[in-house]
mmCIF file of C-alpha atoms in Angstrom:
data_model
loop_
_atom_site.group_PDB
_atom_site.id
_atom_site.type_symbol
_atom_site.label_atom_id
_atom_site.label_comp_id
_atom_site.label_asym_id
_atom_site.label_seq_id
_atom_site.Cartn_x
_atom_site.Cartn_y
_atom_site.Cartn_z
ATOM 1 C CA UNK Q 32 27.571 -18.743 226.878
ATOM 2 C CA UNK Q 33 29.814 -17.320 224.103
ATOM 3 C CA UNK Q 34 33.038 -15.104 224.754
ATOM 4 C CA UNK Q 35 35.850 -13.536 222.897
ATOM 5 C CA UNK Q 36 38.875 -15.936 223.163
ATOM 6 C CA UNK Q 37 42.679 -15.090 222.183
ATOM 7 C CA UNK Q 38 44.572 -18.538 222.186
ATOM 8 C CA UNK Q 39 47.955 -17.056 220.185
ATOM 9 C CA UNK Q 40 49.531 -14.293 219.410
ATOM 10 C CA UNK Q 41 48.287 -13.748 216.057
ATOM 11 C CA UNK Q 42 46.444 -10.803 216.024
ATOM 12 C CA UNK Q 43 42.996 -9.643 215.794
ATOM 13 C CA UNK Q 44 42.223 -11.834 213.026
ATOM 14 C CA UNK Q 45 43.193 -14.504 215.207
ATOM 15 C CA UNK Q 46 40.196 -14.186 217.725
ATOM 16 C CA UNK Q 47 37.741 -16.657 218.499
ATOM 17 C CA UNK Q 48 34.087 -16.969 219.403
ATOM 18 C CA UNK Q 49 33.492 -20.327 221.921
ATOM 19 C CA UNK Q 50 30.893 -21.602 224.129
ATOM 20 C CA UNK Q 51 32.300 -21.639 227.637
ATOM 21 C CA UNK Q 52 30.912 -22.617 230.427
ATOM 22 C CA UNK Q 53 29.661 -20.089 233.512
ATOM 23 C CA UNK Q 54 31.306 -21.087 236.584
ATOM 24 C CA UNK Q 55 29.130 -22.026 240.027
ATOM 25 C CA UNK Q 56 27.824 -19.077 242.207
ATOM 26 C CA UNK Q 57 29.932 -18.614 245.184
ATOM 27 C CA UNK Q 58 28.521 -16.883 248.314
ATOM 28 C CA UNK Q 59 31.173 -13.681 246.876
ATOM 29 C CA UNK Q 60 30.009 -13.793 243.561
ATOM 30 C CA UNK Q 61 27.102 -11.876 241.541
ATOM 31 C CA UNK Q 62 25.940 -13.225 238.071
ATOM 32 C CA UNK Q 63 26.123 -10.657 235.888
ATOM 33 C CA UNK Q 64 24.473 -10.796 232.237
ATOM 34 C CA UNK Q 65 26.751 -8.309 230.317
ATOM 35 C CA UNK Q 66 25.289 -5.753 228.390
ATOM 36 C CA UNK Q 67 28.312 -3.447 227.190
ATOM 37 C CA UNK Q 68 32.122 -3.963 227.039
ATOM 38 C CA UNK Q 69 34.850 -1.206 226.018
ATOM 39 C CA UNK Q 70 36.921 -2.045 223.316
ATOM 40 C CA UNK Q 71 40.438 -0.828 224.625
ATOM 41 C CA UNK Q 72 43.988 -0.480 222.704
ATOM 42 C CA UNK Q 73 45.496 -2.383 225.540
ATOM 43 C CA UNK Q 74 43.851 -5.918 223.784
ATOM 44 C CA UNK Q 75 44.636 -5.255 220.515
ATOM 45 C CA UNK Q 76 48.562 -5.233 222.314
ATOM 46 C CA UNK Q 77 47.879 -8.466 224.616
ATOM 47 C CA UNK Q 78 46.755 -9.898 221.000
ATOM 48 C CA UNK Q 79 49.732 -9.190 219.589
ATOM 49 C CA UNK Q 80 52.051 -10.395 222.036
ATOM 50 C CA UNK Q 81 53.412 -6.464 222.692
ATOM 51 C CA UNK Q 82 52.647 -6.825 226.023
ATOM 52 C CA UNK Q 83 54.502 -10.024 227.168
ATOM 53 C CA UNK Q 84 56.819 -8.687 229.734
ATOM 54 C CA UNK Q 85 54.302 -5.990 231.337
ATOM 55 C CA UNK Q 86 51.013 -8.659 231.470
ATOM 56 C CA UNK Q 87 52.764 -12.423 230.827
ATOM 57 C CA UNK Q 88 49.505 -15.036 230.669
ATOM 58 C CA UNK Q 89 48.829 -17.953 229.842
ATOM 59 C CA UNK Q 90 46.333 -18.603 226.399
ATOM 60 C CA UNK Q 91 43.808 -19.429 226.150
ATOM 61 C CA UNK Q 92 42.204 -16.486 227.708
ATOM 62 C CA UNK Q 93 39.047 -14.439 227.754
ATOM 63 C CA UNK Q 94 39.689 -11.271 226.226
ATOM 64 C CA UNK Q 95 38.647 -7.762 227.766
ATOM 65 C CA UNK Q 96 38.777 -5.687 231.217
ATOM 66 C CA UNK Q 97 35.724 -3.853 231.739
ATOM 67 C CA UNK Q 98 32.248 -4.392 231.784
ATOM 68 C CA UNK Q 99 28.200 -3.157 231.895
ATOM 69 C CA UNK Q 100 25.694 -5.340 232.711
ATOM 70 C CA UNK Q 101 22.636 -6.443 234.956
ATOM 71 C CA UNK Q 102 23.113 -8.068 238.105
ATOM 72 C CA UNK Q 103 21.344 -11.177 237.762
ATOM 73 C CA UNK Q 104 22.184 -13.619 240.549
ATOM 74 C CA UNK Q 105 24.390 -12.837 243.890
ATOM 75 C CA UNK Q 106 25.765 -15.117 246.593
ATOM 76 C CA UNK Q 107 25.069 -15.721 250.017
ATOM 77 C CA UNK Q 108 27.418 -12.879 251.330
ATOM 78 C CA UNK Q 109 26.291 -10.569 248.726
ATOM 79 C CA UNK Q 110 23.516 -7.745 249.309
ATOM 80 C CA UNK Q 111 20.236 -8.792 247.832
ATOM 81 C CA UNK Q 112 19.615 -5.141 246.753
ATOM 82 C CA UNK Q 113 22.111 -5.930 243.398
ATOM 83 C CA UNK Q 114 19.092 -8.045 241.943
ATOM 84 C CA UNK Q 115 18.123 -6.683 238.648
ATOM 85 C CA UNK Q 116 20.368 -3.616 238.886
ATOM 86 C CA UNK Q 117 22.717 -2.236 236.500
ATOM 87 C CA UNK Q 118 26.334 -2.249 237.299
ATOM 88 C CA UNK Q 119 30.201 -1.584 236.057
ATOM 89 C CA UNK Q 120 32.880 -3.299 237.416
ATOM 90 C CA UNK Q 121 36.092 -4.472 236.306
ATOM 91 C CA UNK Q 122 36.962 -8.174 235.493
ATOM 92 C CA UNK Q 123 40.803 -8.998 235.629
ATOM 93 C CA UNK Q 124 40.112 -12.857 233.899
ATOM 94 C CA UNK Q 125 38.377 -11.210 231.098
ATOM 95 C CA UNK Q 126 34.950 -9.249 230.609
ATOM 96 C CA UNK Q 127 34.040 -10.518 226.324
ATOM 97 C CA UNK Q 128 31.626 -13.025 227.153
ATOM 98 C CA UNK Q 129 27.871 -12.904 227.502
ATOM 99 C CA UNK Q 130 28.089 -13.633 231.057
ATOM 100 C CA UNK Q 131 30.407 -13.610 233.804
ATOM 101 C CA UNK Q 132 30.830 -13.967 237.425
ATOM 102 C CA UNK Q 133 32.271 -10.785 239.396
ATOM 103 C CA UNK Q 134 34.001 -11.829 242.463
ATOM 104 C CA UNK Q 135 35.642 -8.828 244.034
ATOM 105 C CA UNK Q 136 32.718 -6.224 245.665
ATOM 106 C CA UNK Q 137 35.270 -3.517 245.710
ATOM 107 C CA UNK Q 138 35.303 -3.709 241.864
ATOM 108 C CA UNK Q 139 31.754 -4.074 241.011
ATOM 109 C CA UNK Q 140 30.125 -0.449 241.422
ATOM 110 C CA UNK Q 141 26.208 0.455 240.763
ATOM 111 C CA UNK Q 142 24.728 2.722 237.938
ATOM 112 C CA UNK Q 143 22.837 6.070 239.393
ATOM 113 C CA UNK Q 144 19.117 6.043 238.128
ATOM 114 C CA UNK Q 145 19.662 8.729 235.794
ATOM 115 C CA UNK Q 146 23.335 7.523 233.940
ATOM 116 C CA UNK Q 147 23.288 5.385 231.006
ATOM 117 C CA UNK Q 148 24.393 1.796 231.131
ATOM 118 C CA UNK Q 149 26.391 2.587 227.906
ATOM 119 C CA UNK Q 150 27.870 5.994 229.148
ATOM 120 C CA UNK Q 151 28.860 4.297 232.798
ATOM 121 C CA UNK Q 152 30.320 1.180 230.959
ATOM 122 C CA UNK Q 153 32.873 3.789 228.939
ATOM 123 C CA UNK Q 154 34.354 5.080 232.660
ATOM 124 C CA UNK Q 155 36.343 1.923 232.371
ATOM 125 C CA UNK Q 156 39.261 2.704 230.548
ATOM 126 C CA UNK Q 157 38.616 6.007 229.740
ATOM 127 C CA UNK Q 158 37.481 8.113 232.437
ATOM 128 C CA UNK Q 159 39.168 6.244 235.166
ATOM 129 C CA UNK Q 160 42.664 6.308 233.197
ATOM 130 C CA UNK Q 161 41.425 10.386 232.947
ATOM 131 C CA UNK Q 162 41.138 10.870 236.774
ATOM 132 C CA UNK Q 163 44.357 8.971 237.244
ATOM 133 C CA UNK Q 164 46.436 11.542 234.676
ATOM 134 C CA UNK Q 165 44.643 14.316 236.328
ATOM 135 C CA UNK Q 166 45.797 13.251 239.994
ATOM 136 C CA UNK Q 167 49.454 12.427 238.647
ATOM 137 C CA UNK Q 168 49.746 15.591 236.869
ATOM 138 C CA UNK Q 169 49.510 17.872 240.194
ATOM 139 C CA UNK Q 170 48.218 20.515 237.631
ATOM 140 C CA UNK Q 171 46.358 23.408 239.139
ATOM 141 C CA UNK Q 172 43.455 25.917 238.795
ATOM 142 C CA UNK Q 173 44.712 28.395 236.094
ATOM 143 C CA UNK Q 174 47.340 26.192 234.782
ATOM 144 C CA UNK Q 175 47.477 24.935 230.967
ATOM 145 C CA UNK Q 176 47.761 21.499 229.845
ATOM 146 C CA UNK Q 177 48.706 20.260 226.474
ATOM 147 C CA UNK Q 178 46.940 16.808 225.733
ATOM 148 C CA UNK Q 179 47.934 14.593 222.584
ATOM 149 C CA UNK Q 180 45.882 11.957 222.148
ATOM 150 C CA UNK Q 181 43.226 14.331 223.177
ATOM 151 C CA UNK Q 182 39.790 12.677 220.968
ATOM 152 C CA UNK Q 183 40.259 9.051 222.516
ATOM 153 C CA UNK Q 184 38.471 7.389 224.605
ATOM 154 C CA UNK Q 185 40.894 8.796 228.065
ATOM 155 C CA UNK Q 186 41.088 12.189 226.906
ATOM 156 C CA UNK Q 187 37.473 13.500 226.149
ATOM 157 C CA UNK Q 188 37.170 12.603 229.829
ATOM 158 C CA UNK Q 189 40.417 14.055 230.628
ATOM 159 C CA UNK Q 190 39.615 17.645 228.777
ATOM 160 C CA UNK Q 191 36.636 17.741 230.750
ATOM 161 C CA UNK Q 192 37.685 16.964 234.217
ATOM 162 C CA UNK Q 193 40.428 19.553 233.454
ATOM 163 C CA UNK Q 194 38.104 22.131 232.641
ATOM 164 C CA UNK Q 195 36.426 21.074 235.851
ATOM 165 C CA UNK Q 196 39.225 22.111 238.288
ATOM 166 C CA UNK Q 197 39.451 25.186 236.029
ATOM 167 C CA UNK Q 198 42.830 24.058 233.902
ATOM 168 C CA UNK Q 199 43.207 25.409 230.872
ATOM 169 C CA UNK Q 200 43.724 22.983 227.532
ATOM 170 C CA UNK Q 201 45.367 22.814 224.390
ATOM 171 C CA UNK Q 202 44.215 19.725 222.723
ATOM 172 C CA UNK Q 203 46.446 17.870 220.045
ATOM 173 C CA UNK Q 204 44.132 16.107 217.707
ATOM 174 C CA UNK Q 205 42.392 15.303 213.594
ATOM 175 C CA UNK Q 206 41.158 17.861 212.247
ATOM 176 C CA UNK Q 207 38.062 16.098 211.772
ATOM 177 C CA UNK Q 208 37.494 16.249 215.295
ATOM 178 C CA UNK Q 209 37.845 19.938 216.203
ATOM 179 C CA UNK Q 210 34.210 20.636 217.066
ATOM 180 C CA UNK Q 211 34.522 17.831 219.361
ATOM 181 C CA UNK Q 212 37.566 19.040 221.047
ATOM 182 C CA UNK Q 213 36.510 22.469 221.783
ATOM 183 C CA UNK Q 214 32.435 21.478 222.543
ATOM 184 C CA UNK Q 215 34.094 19.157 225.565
ATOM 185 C CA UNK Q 216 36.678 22.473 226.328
ATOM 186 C CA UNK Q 217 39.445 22.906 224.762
ATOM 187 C CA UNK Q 218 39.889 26.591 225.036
ATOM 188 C CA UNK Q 219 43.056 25.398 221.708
ATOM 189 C CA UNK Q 220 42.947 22.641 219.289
ATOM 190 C CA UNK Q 221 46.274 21.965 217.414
ATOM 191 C CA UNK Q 222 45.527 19.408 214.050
ATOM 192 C CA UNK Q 223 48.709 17.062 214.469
ATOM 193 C CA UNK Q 224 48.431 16.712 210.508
ATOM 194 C CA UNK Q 225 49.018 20.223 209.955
ATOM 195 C CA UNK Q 226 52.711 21.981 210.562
ATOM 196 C CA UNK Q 227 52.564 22.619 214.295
ATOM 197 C CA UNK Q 228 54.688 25.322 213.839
ATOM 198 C CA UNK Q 229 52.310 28.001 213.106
ATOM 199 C CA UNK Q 230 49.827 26.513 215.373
ATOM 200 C CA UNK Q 231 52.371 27.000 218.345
ATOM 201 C CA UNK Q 232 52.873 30.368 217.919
ATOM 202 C CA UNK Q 233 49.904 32.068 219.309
ATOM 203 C CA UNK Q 234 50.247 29.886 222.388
ATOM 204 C CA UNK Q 235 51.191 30.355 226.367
ATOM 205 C CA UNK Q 236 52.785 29.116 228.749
ATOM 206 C CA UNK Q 237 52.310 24.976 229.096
ATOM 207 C CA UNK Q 238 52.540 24.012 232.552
ATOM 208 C CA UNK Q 239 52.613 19.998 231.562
ATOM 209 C CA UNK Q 240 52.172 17.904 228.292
ATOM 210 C CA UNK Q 241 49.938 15.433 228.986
ATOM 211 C CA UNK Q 242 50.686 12.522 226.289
ATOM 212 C CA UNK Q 243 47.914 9.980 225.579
ATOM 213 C CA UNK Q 244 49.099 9.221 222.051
ATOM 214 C CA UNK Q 245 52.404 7.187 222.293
ATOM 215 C CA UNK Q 246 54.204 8.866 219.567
ATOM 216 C CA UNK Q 247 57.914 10.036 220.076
ATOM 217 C CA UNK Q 248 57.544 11.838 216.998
ATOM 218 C CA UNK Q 249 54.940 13.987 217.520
ATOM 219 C CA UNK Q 250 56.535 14.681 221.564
ATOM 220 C CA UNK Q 251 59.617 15.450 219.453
ATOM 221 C CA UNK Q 252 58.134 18.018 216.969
ATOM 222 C CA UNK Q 253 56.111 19.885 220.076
ATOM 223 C CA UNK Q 254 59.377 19.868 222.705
ATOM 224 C CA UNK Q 255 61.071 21.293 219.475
ATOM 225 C CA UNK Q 256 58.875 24.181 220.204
ATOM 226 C CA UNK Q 257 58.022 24.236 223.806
ATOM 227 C CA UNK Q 258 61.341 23.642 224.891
ATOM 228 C CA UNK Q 259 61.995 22.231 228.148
ATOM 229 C CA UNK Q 260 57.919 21.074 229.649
ATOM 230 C CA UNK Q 261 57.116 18.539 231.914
ATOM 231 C CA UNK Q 262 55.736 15.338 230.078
ATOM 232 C CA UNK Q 263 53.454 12.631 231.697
ATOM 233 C CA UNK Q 264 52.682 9.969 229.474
ATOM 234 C CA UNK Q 265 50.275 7.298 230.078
ATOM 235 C CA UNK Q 266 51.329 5.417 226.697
ATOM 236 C CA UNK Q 267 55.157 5.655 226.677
ATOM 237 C CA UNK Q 268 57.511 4.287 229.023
ATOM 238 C CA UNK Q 269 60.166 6.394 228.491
ATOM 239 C CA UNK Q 270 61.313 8.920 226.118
ATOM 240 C CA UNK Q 271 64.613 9.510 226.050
ATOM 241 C CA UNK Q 272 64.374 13.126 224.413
ATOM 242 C CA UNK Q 273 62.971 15.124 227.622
ATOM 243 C CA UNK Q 274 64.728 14.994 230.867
ATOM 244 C CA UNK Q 275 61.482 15.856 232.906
ATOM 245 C CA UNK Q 276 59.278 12.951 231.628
ATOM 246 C CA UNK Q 277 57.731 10.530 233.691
ATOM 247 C CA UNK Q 278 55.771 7.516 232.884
ATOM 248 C CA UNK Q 279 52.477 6.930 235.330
ATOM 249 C CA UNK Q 280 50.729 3.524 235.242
ATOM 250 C CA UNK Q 281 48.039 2.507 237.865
ATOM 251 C CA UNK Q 282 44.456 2.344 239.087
ATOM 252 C CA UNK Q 283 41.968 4.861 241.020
ATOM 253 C CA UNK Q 284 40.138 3.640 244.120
ATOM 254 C CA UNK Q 285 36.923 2.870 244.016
ATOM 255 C CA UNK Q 286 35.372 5.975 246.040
ATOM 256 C CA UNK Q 287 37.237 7.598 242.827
ATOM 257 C CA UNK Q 288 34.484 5.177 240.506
ATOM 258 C CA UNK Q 289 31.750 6.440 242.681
ATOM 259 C CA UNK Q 290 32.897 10.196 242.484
ATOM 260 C CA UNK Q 291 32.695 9.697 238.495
ATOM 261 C CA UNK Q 292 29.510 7.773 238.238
ATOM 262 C CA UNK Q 293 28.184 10.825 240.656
ATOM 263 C CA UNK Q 294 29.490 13.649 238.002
ATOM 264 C CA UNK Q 295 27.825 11.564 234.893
ATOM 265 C CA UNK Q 296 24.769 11.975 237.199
ATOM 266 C CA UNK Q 297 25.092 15.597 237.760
ATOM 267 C CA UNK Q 298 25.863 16.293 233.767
ATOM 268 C CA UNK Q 299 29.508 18.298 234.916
ATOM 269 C CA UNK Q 300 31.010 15.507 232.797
ATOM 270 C CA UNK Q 301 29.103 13.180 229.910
ATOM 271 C CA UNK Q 302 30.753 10.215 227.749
ATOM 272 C CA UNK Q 303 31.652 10.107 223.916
ATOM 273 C CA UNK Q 304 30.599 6.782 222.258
ATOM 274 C CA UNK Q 305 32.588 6.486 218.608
ATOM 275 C CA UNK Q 306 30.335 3.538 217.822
ATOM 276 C CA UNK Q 307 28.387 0.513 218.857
ATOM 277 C CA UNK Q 308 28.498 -2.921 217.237
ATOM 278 C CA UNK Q 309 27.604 -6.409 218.752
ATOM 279 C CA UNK Q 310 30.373 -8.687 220.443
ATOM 280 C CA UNK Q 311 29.862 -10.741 216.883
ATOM 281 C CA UNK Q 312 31.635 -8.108 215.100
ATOM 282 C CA UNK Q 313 34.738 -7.832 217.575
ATOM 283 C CA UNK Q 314 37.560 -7.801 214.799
ATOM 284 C CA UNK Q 315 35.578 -5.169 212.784
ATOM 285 C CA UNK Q 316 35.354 -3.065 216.247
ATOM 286 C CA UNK Q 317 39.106 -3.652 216.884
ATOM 287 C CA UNK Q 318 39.800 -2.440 213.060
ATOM 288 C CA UNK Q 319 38.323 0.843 213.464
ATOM 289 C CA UNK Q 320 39.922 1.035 216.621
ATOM 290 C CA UNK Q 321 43.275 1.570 215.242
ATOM 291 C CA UNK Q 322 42.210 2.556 211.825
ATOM 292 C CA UNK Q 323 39.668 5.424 212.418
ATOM 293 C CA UNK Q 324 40.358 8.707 214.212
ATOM 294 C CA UNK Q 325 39.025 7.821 217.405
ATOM 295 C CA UNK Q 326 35.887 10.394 218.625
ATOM 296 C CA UNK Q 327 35.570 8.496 222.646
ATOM 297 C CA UNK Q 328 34.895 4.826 223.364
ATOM 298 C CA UNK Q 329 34.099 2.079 221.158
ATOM 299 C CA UNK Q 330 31.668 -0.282 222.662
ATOM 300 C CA UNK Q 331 30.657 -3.991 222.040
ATOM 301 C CA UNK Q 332 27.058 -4.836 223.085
ATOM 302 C CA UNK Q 333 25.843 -7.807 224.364
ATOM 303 C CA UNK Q 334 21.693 -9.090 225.185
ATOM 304 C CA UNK Q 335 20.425 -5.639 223.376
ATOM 305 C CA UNK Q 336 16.712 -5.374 224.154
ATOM 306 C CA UNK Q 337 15.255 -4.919 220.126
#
């Protein structure tokens, strides 16, 4: 079995492909033959040691969080009825590899019938970290949100839960990605590489900012104009510019997986996939990554039926 190994803190170039061995079955554990992994920012920082004080480990280690596959052995204590059935789930040791054992049920959730493997796989990361903004923000039906960051991977699924509780967004984004922006329902898009200045003007009332970029620059330029605005920011820890900022970091509970996997079902929300590319071709993945302007989630593929 081959995974995705980071043993320093050298960078995406750095990575390695090795054989590892699958651990034994345990009666908790299900075999699971991965199909899909999302390619997530929060790596590309692990690699580069950026994230020593918030997640210290200890290399080597398998790199990744989430994961779609098929379910294709399960312990004694595990129902039968995962055989041969697609799943998501998230793996804390690391999700790269062609294989893997998941060993915690309450993070292991099944794919409805009628939802992609691909489109479920890209609710980790993205529209969990979504729902988790959307429940922090304490926005409400007729509000208006301002989301930077708004054509990655957590905020295609963030505009359209908004839109789903009836919030009204202005979306902070490329200009190559406009059509995107207002096809998932941005009722505004603002191009951060044009003067925001003249953009602004024709806007509301913002009841939050909702920052999924990181930049202190860009938060600067917009509280310039907004004035005083509540921030939540799911990529800064602080920001010393804005008195009513607040930094949210956490999970959703699983009922909160099954809710989303339920709307993919139901078509009131759908995923944006940027690209697929085998696990082979991880550093060329995690390249465009930070390189291109990002249009959803980035996926790595593993066992593709040809």
């Amino acid at each position: 079995m081959q995974a995705i190994i980071q043993d320093s803190y050298q960078g995406i170039e750095a990575l390695k492909l090795q054989q590892r061995p699958l651990a034994a079955l345990n009666p908790l554990a299900v075999r699971v033959e991965t199909r899909y992994t999302p390619v997530m920012p929060y790596d590309v920082l692990t690699e580069t040691g950026q994230l020593k004080q918030l997640r210290p480990v200890n290399l080597p280690i398998v790199v990744g969080y989430g994961f779609g596959g098929i379910v294709r052995e399960v312990g004694q204590l595990r129902h039968t009825q995962l055989l041969d059935r697609p799943v998501i789930g998230v793996q804390p040791t690391g999700s790269h590899q062609e294989q893997l054992l998941s060993m915690l049920p309450p993070l292991l959730w099944p794919v409805p019938a009628n939802v992609s493997l691909a489109a479920a796989t890209t609710l980790i990361g993205g529209g969990d970290a979504a729902y988790f903004a959307l429940k922090k923000s304490h926005l409400h039906a007729g509000d208006t949100a301002l989301i930077t960051g708004a054509s990655g991977s957590v905020g295609t699924y963030l505009i359209q839960l908004l839109r789903l509780f009836d919030i009204h967004v202005i979306a902070v984004g490329h200009s190559t990605r406009h059509d995107l922006l207002r096809e998932l329902g941005a009722e505004q898009v603002i191009d951060y590489d044009r003067p925001l200045a003249e953009q602004l003007t024709v806007t509301g009332a913002v009841d939050q900012l909702i920052d999924l970029a990181g930049s202190p620059q860009l938060l600067d330029q917009l509280t310039t104009l907004l004035g005083t605005v509540p921030i939540l920011s799911l990529a800064l820890t602080s920001y010393a510019s804005q008195p009513a900022f607040t930094f949210a970091s956490g999970a959703i509970l699983p009922k909160d997986y099954r809710w989303l996997l339920n709307q993919l079902a139901e078509g009131t929300i759908r995923a944006i996939i940027q690209e697929q590319l085998p696990f082979t071709a991880v550093k060329t993945v995690q390249h465009h990554l930070l390189e291109q302007h990002a249009a959803g989630r980035i996926l790595l593929t593993y066992h593709q039926e040809v």
